[in-house]
Coordinates of C-alpha atoms and ligand atoms in Angstrom, one line a residue:
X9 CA 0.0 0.0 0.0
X10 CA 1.3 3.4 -1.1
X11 CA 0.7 6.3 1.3
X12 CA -1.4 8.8 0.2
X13 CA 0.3 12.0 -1.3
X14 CA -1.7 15.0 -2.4
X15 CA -0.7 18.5 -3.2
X16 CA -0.9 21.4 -0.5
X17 CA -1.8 24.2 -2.3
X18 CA -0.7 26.6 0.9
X19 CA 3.1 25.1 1.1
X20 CA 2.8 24.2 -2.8
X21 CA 4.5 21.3 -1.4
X22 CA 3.5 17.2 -2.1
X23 CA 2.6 16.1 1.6
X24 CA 1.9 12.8 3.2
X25 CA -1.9 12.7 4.1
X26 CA -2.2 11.9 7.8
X27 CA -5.7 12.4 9.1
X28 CA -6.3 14.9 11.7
X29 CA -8.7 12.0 13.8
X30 CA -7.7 8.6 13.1
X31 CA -9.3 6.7 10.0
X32 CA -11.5 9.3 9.3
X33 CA -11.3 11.7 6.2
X34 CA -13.2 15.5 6.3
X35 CA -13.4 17.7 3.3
X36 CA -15.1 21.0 2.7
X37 CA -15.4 21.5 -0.9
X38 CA -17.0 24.7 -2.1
X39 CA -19.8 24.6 -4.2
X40 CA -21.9 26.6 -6.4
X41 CA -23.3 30.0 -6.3
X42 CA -26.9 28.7 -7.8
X43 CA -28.1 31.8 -10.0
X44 CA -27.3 30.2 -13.1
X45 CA -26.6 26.7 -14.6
X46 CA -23.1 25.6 -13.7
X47 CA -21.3 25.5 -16.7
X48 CA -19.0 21.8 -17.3
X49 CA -15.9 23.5 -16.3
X50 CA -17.6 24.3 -12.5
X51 CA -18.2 20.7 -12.9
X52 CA -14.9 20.0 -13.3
X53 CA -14.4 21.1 -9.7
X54 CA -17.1 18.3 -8.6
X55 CA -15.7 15.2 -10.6
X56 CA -12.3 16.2 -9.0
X57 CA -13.6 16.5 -5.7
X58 CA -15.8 13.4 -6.2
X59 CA -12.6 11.5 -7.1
X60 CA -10.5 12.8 -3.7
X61 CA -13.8 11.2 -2.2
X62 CA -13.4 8.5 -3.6
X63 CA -9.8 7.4 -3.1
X64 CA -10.1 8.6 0.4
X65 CA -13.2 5.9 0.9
X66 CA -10.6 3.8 -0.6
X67 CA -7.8 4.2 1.3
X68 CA -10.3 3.0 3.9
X69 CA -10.5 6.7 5.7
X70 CA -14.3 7.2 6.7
X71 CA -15.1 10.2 4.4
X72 CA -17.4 12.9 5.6
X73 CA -17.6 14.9 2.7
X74 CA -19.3 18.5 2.9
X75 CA -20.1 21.0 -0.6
X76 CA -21.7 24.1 0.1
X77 CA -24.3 26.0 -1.8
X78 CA -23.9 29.4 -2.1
X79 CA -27.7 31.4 -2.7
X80 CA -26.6 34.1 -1.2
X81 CA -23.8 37.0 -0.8
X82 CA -21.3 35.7 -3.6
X83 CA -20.9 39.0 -5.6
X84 CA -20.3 40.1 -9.2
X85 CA -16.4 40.4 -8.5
X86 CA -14.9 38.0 -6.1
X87 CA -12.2 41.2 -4.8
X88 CA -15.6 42.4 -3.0
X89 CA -17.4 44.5 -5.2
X90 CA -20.7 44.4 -8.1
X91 CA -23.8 43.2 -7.1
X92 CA -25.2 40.0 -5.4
X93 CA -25.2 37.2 -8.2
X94 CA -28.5 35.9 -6.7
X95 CA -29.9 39.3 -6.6
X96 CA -28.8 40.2 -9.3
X97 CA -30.4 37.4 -11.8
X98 CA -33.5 37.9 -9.7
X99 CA -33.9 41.2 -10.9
X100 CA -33.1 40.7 -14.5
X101 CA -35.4 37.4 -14.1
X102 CA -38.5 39.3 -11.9
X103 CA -38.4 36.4 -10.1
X104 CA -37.8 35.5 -6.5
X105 CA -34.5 34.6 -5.5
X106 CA -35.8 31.8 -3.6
X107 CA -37.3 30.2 -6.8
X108 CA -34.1 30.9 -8.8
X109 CA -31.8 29.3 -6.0
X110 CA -33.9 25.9 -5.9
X111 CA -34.1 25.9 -10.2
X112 CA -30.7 25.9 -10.2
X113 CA -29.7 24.0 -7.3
X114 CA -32.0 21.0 -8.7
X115 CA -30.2 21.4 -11.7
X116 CA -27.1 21.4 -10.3
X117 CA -27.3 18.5 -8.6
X118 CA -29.0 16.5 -11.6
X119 CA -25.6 17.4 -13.4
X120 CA -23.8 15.7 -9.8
X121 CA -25.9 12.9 -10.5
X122 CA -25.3 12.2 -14.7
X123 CA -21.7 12.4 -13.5
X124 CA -21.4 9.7 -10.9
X125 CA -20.7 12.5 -8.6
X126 CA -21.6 10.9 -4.9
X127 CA -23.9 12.5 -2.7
X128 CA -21.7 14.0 0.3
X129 CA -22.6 13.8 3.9
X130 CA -24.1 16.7 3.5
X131 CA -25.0 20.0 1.2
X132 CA -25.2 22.7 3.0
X133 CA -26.9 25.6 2.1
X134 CA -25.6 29.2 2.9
X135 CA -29.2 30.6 3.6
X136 CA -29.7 27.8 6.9
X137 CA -26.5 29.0 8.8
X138 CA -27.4 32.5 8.8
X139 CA -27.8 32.7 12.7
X140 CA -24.2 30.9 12.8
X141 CA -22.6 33.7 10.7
X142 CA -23.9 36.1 12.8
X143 CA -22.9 34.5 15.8
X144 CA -19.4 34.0 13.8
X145 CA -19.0 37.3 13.1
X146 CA -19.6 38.9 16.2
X147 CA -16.6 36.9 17.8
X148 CA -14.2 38.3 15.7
X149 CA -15.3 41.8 15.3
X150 CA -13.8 43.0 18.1
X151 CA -10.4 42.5 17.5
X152 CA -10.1 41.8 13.5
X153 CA -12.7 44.2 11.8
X154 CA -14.1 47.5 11.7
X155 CA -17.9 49.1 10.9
X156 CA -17.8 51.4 7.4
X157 CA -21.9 52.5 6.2
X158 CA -21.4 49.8 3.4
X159 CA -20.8 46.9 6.1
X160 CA -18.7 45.1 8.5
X161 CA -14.9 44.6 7.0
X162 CA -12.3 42.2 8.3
X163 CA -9.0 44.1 8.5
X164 CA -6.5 41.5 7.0
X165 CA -3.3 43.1 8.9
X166 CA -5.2 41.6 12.2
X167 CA -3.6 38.2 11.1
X168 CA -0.4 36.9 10.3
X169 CA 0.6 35.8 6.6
X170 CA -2.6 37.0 5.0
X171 CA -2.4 35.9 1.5
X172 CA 0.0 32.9 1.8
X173 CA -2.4 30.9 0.2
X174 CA -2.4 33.2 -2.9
X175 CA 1.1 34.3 -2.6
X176 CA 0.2 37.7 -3.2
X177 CA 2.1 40.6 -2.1
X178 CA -0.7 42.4 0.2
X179 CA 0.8 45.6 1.1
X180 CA -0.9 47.8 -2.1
X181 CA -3.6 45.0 -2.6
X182 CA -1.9 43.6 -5.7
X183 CA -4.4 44.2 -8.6
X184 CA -7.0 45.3 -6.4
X185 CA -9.0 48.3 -6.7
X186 CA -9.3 50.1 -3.4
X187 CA -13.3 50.9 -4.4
X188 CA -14.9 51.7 -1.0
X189 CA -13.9 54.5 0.6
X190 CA -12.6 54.0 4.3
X191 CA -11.3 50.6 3.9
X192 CA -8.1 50.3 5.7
X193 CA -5.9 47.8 3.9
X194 CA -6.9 47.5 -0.1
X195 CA -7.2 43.7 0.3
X196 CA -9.6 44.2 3.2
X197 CA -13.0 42.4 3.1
X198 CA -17.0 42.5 3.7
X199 CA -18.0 40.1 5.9
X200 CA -21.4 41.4 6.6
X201 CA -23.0 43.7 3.9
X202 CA -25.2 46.5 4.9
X203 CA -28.2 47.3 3.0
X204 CA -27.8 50.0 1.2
X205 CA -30.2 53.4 3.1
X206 CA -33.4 53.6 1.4
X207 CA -33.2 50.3 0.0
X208 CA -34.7 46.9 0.1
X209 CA -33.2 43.4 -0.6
X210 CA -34.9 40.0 -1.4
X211 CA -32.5 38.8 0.9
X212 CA -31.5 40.4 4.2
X213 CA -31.1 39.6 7.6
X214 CA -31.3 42.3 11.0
X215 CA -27.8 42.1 12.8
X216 CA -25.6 44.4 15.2
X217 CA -24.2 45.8 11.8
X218 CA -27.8 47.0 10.5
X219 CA -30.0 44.9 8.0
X220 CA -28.0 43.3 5.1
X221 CA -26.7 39.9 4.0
X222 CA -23.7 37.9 4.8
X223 CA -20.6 38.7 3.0
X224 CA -19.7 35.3 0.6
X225 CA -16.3 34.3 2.0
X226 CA -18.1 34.6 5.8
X227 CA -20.1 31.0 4.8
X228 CA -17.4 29.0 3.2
X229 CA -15.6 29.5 7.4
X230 CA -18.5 28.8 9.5
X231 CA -19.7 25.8 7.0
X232 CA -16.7 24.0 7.3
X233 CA -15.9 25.2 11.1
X234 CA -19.4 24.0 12.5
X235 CA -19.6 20.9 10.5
X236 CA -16.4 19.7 10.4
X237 CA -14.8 21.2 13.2
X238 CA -11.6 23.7 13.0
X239 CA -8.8 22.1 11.8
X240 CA -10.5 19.9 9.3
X241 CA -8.2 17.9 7.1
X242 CA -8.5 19.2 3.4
X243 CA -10.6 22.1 1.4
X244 CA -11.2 22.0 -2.0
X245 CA -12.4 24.5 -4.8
X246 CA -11.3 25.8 -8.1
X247 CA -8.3 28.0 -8.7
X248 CA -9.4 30.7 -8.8
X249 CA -10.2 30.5 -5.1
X250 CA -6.9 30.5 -4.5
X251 CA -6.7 34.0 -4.9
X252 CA -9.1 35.5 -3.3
X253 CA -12.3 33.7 -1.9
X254 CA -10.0 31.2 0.2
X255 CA -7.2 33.4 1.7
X256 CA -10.4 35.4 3.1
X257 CA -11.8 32.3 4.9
X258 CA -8.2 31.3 6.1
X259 CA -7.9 34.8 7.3
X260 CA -11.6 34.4 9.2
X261 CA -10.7 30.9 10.6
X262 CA -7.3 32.0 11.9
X263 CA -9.1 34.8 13.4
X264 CA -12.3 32.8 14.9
X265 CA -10.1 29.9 16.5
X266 CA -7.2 33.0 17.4
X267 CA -4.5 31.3 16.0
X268 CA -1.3 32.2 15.3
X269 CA 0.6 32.2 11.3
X270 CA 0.5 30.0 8.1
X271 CA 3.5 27.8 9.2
X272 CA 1.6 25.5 10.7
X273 CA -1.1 24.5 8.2
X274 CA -3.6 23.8 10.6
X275 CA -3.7 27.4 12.1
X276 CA -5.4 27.9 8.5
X277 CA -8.7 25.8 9.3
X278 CA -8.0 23.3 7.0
X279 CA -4.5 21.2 7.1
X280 CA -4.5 20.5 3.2
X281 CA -6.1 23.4 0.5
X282 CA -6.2 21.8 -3.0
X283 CA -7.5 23.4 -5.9
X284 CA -8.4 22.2 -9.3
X285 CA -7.3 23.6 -12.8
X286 CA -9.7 25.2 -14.7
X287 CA -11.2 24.0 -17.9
X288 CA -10.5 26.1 -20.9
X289 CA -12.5 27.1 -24.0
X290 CA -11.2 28.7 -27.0
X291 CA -14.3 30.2 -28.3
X292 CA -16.2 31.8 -25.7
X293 CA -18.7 29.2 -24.7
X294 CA -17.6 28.5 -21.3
X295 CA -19.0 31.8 -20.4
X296 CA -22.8 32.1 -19.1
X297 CA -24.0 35.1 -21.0
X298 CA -23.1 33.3 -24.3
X299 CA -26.0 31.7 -26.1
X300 CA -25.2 28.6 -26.3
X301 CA -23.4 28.0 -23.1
X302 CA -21.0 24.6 -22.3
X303 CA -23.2 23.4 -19.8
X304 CA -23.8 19.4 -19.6
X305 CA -27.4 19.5 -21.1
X306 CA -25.5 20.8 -24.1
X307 CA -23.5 18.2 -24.3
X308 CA -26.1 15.8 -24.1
X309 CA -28.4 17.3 -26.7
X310 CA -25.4 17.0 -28.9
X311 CA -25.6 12.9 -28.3
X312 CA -23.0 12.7 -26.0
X313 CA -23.4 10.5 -22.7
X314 CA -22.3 13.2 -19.5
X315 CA -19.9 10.2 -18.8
X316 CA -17.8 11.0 -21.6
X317 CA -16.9 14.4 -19.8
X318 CA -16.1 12.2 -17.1
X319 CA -13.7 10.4 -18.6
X320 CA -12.1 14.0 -20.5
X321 CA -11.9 14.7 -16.5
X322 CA -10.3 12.0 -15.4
X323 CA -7.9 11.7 -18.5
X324 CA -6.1 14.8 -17.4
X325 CA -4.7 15.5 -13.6
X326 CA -6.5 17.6 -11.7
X327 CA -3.7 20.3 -11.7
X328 CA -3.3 20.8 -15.4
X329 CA -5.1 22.9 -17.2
X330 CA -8.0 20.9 -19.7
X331 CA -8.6 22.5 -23.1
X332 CA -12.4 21.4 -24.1
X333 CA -13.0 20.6 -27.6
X334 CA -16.0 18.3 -28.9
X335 CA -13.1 15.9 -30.8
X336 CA -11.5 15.5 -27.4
X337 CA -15.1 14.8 -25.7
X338 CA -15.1 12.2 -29.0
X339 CA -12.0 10.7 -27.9
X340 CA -13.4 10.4 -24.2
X341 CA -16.4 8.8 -25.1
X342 CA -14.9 6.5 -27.8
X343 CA -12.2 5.0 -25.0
X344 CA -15.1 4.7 -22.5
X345 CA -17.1 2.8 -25.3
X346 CA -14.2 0.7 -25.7
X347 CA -14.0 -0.3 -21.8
X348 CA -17.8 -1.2 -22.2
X349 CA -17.3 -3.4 -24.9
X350 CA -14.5 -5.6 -22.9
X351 CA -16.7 -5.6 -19.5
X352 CA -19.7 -6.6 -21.9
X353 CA -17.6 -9.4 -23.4
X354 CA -16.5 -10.4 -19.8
X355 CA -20.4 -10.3 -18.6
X356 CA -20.9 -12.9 -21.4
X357 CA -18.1 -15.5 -20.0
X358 CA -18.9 -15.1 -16.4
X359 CA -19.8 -18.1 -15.0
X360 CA -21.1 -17.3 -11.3
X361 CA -21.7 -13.4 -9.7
X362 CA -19.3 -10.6 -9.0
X363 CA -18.7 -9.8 -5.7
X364 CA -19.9 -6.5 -3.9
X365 CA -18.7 -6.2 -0.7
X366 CA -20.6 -4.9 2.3
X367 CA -18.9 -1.1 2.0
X368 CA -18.3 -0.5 -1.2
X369 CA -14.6 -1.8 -3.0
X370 CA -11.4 -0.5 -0.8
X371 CA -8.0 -1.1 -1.2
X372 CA -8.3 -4.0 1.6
X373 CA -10.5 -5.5 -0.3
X374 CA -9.0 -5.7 -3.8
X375 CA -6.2 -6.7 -1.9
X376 CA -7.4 -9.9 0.0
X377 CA -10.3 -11.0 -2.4
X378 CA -9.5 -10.0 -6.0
X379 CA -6.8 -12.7 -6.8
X380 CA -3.1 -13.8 -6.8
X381 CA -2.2 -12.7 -10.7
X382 CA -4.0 -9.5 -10.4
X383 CA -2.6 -7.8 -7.1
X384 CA 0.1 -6.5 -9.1
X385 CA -2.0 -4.4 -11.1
X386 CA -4.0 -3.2 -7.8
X387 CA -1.2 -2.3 -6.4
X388 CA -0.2 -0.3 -9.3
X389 CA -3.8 1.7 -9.3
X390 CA -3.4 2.4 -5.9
X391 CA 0.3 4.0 -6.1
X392 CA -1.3 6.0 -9.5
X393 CA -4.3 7.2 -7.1
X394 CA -1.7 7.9 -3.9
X395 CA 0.5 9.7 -6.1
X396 CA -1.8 13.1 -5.8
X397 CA -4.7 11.4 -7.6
X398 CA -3.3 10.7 -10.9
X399 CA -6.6 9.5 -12.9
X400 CA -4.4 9.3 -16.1
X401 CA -1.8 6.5 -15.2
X402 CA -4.6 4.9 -13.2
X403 CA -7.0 4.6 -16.7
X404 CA -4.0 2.7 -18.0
X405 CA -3.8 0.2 -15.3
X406 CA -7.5 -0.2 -15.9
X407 CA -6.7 -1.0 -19.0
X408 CA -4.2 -3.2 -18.9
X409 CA -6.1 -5.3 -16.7
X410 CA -9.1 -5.6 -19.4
X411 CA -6.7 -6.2 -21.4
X412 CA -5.2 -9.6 -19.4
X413 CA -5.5 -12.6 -20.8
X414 CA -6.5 -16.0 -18.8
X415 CA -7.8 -14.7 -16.4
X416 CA -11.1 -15.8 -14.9
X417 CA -13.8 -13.4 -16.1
X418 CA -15.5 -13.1 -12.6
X419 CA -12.1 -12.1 -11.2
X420 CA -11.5 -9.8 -13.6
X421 CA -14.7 -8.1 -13.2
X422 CA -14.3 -8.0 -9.2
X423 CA -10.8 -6.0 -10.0
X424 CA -12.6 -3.4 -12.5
X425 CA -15.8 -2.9 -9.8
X426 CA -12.7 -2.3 -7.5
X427 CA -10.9 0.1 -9.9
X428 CA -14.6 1.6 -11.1
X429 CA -15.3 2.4 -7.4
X430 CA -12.2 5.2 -7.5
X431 CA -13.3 6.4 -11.0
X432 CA -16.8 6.2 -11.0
X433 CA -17.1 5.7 -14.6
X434 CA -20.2 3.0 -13.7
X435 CA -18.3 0.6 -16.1
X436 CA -20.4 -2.4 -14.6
X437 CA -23.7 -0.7 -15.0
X438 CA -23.8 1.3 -17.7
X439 CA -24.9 -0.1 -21.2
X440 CA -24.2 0.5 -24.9
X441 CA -27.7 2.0 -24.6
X442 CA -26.8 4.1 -22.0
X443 CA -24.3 5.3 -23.9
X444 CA -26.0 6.4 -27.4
X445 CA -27.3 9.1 -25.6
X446 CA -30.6 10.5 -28.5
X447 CA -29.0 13.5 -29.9
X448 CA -31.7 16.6 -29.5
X449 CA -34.4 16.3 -32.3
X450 CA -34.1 12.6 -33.3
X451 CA -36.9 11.1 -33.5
X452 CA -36.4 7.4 -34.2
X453 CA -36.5 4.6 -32.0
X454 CA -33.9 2.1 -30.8
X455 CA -36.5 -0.6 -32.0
X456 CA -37.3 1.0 -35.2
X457 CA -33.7 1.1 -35.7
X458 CA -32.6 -3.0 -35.2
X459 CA -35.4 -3.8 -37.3
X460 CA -34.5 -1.3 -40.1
X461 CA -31.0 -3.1 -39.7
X462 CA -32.0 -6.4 -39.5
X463 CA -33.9 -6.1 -42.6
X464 CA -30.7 -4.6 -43.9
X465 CA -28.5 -8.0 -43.2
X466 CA -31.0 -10.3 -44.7
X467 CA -31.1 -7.9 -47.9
X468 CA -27.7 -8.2 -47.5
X469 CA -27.3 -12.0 -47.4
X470 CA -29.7 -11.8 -50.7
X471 CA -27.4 -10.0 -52.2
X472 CA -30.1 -7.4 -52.9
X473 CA -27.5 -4.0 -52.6
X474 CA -29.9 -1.4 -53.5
X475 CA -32.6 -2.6 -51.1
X476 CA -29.6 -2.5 -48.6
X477 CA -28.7 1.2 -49.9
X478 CA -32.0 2.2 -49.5
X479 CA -32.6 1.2 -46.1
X480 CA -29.2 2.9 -45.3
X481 CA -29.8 5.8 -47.3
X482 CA -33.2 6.0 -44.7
X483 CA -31.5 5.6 -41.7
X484 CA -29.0 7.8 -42.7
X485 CA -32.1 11.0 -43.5
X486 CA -33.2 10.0 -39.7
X487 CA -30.0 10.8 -38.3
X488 CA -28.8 7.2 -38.1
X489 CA -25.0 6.4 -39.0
X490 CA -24.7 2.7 -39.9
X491 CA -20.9 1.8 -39.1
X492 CA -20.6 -1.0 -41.1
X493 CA -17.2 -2.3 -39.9
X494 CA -16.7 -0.3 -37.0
X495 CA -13.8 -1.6 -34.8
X496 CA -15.9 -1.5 -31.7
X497 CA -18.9 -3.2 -33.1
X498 CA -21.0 -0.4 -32.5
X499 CA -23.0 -0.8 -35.6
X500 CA -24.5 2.0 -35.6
X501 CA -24.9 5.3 -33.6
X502 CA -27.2 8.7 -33.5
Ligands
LIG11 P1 -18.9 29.2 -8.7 O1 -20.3 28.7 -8.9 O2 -18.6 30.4 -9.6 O3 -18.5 29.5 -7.3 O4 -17.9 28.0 -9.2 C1 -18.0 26.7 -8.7 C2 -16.7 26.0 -8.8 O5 -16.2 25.9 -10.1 C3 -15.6 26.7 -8.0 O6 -14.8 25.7 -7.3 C4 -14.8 27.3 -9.1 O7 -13.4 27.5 -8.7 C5 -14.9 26.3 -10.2 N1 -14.6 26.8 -11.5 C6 -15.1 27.9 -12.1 N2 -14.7 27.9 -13.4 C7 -14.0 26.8 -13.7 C8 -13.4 26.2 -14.9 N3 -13.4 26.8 -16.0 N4 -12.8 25.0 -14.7 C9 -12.7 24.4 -13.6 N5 -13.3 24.8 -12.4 C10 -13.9 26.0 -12.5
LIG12 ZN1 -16.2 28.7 -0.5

């Protein structure tokens, strides 16, 4: 068994994982501000998540996995200023905010769902803790922030090594705008928001600071603190958060549990801060206010199964940038289909059932029940996983054991559920139909389909070609591609 590795974004060091209460694993990821469909890149920040999850569970650590929503306080500009997303959309929408956070959070998790994301312990949901951010708040404003008309700010010189995380130089704010008046260090934050004199918000809440709404950073700190308990062992987001969002909460938490600098991790809330690469576009798509937005529905209407993203995901590490392009998604979904095909094949020769065990497949388990000529290769997927979650080199093991010859097929299987359990690609559930997802606007039906080419072989094997042309030349006006020939045996697809 290899030890667990993963990379501390606050010492940009590799570091040994080593729980902060025996056996068990407890992660704050932060999730989405729900005024808008997430887009697949925010996804991208979920399937990696999902996949720390997942090795942690096994590695055998009892996982208590927490994500956030935000429907509330997260502003235009994560430096502090614009306008309240959620407000924001609700206005432009004339719709209540409350409506537009559950549309989107259903949808959001619907997208968690298509992508094998697990559920987590818990979501939790910025609007229910709003009595524990006051409470929060008041404890630290004392000694760490100050009262301007526009809110409650956090003065970031009150802590040692603000910014660490980010590396930033905070004397001038680096690329900040100083915007409200009175603030005393440029990199200084709202952590309650005052509503504005004369005005009126959807959303607002009375407290010692007048009415108004939490600031967004302010959540992410008493979220993880009150259900995970100050240190916690590892938050997760995007990295972007890196720069701004997180070094506020780090700065809160050191504040709120009065500890002292960055050296020691711990002091920061969390003892390990990892962040996911972003997913790039080229042409614009990835951004919400285009028309035709990147966001999984998309690619579905376009025929492709949300599982193929998950593999694009899991074919790149987590840390390197992943450039989206639909031949790439192609490629994804064509290597998925191939893994399909083999476990299919291995279904088919099975003689007796694959195991499950009790708790899901860990390490332990592959170890002592999956076979003598195969612990190499679980061995090998675990030290890819260990070695700060490298999906790539751990799809290759995966494939190199489908690829093993005389092996027993029920074995073989056990070692793929085991394997499948860290990826989540649901390679023992999920079907050639399952995969041919109906491209948006097809009308034609799977049935319709197998007889059309049925009639087409025995028109063949009568050695009637234009009958066999025709009923191609059909399919093909339907939206049908007949791959005569096709490596995979796919025979056809929408
Ligand atoms: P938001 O809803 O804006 O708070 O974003 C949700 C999550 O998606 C956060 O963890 C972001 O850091 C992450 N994120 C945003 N854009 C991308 C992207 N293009 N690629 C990967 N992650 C992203
Ligand atoms: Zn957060």
């Amino acid at each position: 068994m290899t030890a667990l590795t993963l990379f501390n974004s606050l010492t940009r060091k590799l570091e040994h994982f080593e729980p902060v209460h025996p056996h068990e694993a407890r992660v704050y990821s932060c999730g989405p501000t729900v005024y808008n469909y997430p887009h697949i890149g925010n996804m991208r920040a979920y399937v990696f998540a999902d996949l720390l999850g997942r090795t942690l569970s096994w590695k055998g650590y009892q996982l208590t996995h927490v994500i956030n929503i935000t429907d509330v306080g997260h502003l235009t500009d994560d430096a502090d200023q614009g306008e309240d997303k959620m407000e924001k959309m609700a206005a432009e929408r004339a719709q209540s905010i409350w409506d537009i956070a559950k549309h989107y959070t259903e949808a959001y998790w619907a997208d968690v769902k298509a992508l094998n994301i697990r559920q987590p312990a818990q979501w939790s949901i910025a609007t229910d803790y709003i009595d524990d951010m006051l409470e929060f708040a008041k404890s630290i404003a004392d000694k760490h922030c100050y009262q301007l008309d526009s809110g409650l700010y956090f003065d970031v010189s009150t802590v040692e090594d603000y910014g660490r995380l980010a590396r930033a130089v905070t004397d001038e704010g680096e690329g900040r705008i100083e915007a409200v008046a009175g603030k005393r260090n440029a990199a200084d934050f709202a952590i309650w928001r005052a509503t504005p004199p004369g005005e009126k918000r959807q959303m607002e809440w009375d407290s010692p600071w007048g009415k108004g709404a939490p600031g967004w950073h302010l959540e992410c700190s008493v979220m993880s603190g009150k259900l995970l308990g100050f240190p916690f062992d590892i938050h997760t987001g995007g990295i972007d958060h890196r720069e701004i969002h997180h070094p506020n909460e780090i700065a809160q938490n050191q504040a709120f549990c009065g500890c002292g600098g960055l050296s020691s991790a711990a002091n920061s809330g969390a003892r390990i801060w990892m962040h996911n690469n972003f997913l790039v576009e080229r042409s614009g798509k990835m951004s919400k206010s285009s028309g035709e937005f990147l966001r999984l529905q998309l690619l579905i209407d376009k025929g492709y199964s949300p599982l193929a993203y998950r593999m694009m995901c899991c074919q790149a590490h987590y840390r390197s940038e992943l450039e989206f392009s639909w031949d790439g998604l192609g490629a994804a979904l064509t290597r998925l289909k191939r893994m399909l095909i083999a476990v299919e094949r291995l279904k088919d020769r099975a003689e007796g059932p694959v195991r499950e065990p009790k708790g899901g497949w860990t390490l332990d388990e592959a170890h002592h029940h999956v076979g003598g000529a195969l612990l190499p290769l679980v061995a090998q997927f675990d030290a890819a996983m260990s070695d700060d979650l490298n999906s790539p080199q751990a799809l290759t093991v995966l494939e190199e054991a489908l690829a093993l010859k005389k092996i027993d097929p029920v074995h073989k299987l056990e070692l793929v559920a085991a394997m499948d359990a860290v990826l989540g690609l649901g390679l023992l559930t999920t079907t050639r139909a399952d995969l041919r997802v109906r491209p948006k606007g097809i009308a034609i039906t799977e049935a319709e389909i197998e007889e059309a080419l049925t009639a087409r072989k025995e028109a063949r094997a009568a050695k009637d070609f234009a009958r066999s042309d025709a009923l191609r030349d059909e399919l093909t006006a339907k939206g049908v591609e007949v791959m005569d020939g096709d490596p995979l045996g796919w025979e056809w697809k929408l």
